[in-house]
Amino acid sequence: MSGSTAAPDRPDERLVRTSPLRKLLGRPELGSVVGAVAVFLFFTIVADSFLQASSLGTVLYAASVLGIMAAPVALLMIGGEFDLSAGVLVTSSALISSMFSYQMTANVWVGVLVSLLVTLAIGAFNGFMLTRTKLPSFIITLGTFLMLTGLNLGFTKLISGTVSTKAIGDMEGFDSAHALFASTLTLGGVELKVTILWWIALVAVATWILLRTRFGNWIFAVGGEADAARAVGVPVIRTRIGLYLGVAFAAWVSGQHLLFSYDVVQSGEGVGNELTYIIAAVIGGCLITGGYGSAIGSAVGAFIFGMTSKGIVYAEWNPDWFKFFLGAMLLLATLLNAWVRKRAEATT
Amino acid sequence: MGAVLAVALVASLAGCSSTGGKRAEERAAAAAEGRAAVNTPRWTFAMVTHSGDGDTFWDIVQKGAEQAALKDNINFLYSHNDEGNQQAQLVQTAIDKKVDGLIVSLAKPDAMKAVVAKAVKAGIPVVTVNSGSAESKEFGALTHIGQDEAIAGEAVGDELNGRGRKKALCVLHEQGNVGHEQRCAGAKKTFDGTMQNLYVDGTNMPDVTASIEAKLQSDKSIDAVVTLGAPFADAAVQAKRTAGSKAEIDTFDLNAKVATGLQSDKLGFAVDQQPYLQGYQAVDLLWLYRYNRNVLGGGLPVLTGPQVITKDDADALADYTERGTR
């Protein structure tokens, strides 16, 4: 069954009364949850230190940094589009706030807010270009990706004279911004990074938007069949621009985390991360063709990725094979996910 | 956009920081005006490296080369690409431009062999820098300037022994980088304790932190972490704190953050290969060859490292790392 045919069948499912079990089986993230449990059990068995509370904090941190971006990227994919610029946009966002604060000798919060405005403007640019030119989002955001990569490096070198930003750790406002974006909370002896809270909040908001608001219906409609959606009065352009703004907002959060955890930013970072976000969304049950998926799924996908990448370290496997293990685990998780979904669809 | 900028400017005037920032830098900056010290003809030297975009290390190499070029009245051209065949094409463009001297790094010697031979045949003096000490002479270069990675690694092993470390972790941020492997292998060779390698994804800083954190949690007996690049030392410091580990963090290369880290005892030591010197010497040696047919090294590589930097040296170097030349 393909995604584009699945979506038009689906809208009714939220109106028709179904049994809780059927409802559960129909959820897009079900397969990934089973996959996550499998990966979790696997590493619990092969890696001694995986089950420690402190290890769980580390895995959650790795998952949260990815998950913050995966949630809006999943929404965007449900809306039928990609964003290849999301990875470097995170770096751009961090660079903007750092360099603005530094060069203007301003309170770092000023830089943080300027960064929010500029990052959102870049997101709006993506959405606007997409809807105006009617070119595939793959091309548009690939262009943005390359331009941002160049701008990050060019501007940083031009302004700070080196390829990384200057340290802003001694500037006013740093401590409060650090507390919001990069602090560590101790909960029952376990160190948890604040990004985990951001992650939970963003996934909750994304889920609420997707399942409880009109905008959520628009996302499914636009991703399923844009022309049909437009015909029944869905504001396709506004929906798409809104989705890109969502990605930009999350990129801003991630970028500020990057800046305030290390207090200097390397201008060349972030390349390649955009694919990781997409992978997390796909593992979490989003269809590459759009119209189907969930925000919770993206969180589960990010969690699987976090468990796998760190589980390999906990298991102390030969590092020469690291990338192979990572790839194989991801492939298995995705296959299991697809298999469970097929079974679930067969029973409903 | 204009409105955004206007709002930003007003906001920044209202919310000034009295500490740090550009103003502090300007206050501290002592202007050092440079001009040519010689009146030799204005030769053109090209430098082509295997640096990726936005690499701090190569940025410093470039600064050294530019400084020497200014002094030696040289028209200095710099280009870089981390793909072997792309780098070779850049060398070809330098040959096409009939430059008076060529500086190349040989991280991927096989890809560079033919084009370097071409330059030599065209009568362009070639100096190799940073990587390629083994191939430099064979390819027809005048001399090689750089650090022997294995020797640098061995210096780390010795230093760790002197600090009484027993179990060390070598953090590689680029899987498949030959120089990185040589460093860790060198360290393993002279280190009396045990040393393990950990591969991390260098373009994703939070992931680097989480990976080191995971390793330190799974093995509490690790008492030393060695990172191969300056930016990763800070990630290791954070990982150590979260994992509640007692390990000492040491690193290759230097930057402002590492200098302050050494001063505040967050870091044990740093192994510097003096990238500024690599760029500076390469240009200067080419000038000497052009001017006076001098060749340094007597057929052997000229080593710029390893220089082991500890807390005491860091105080003296902090200003230079701040301006990005150390």
mmCIF file with all atom_site columns, C-alpha atoms in Angstrom, chain A residues 20 37 49 51 76 90 140 145 163 194 239:
data_model
loop_
_atom_site.group_PDB
_atom_site.id
_atom_site.type_symbol
_atom_site.label_atom_id
_atom_site.label_alt_id
_atom_site.label_comp_id
_atom_site.label_asym_id
_atom_site.label_entity_id
_atom_site.label_seq_id
_atom_site.pdbx_PDB_ins_code
_atom_site.Cartn_x
_atom_site.Cartn_y
_atom_site.Cartn_z
_atom_site.occupancy
_atom_site.B_iso_or_equiv
_atom_site.pdbx_formal_charge
_atom_site.auth_seq_id
_atom_site.auth_comp_id
_atom_site.auth_asym_id
_atom_site.auth_atom_id
_atom_site.pdbx_PDB_model_num
ATOM 1  C CA . PRO A 1 20  ? -8.575 1.367  21.793 1.00 0.00 ? 20  PRO A CA 1
ATOM 2  C CA . VAL A 1 37  ? 12.052 -2.025 22.630 1.00 0.00 ? 37  VAL A CA 1
ATOM 3  C CA . SER A 1 49  ? 26.768 -0.483 31.602 1.00 0.00 ? 49  SER A CA 1
ATOM 4  C CA . LEU A 1 51  ? 21.223 -0.030 31.946 1.00 0.00 ? 51  LEU A CA 1
ATOM 5  C CA . LEU A 1 76  ? 7.490  18.760 7.280  1.00 0.00 ? 76  LEU A CA 1
ATOM 6  C CA . VAL A 1 90  ? 21.528 24.964 13.344 1.00 0.00 ? 90  VAL A CA 1
ATOM 7  C CA . ILE A 1 140 ? 15.335 24.647 -3.043 1.00 0.00 ? 140 ILE A CA 1
ATOM 8  C CA . PHE A 1 145 ? 22.110 24.290 2.315  1.00 0.00 ? 145 PHE A CA 1
ATOM 9  C CA . VAL A 1 163 ? 37.002 29.956 11.364 1.00 0.00 ? 163 VAL A CA 1
ATOM 10 C CA . VAL A 1 194 ? 17.884 20.538 29.602 1.00 0.00 ? 194 VAL A CA 1
ATOM 11 C CA . THR A 1 239 ? 0.778  25.489 5.595  1.00 0.00 ? 239 THR A CA 1
#
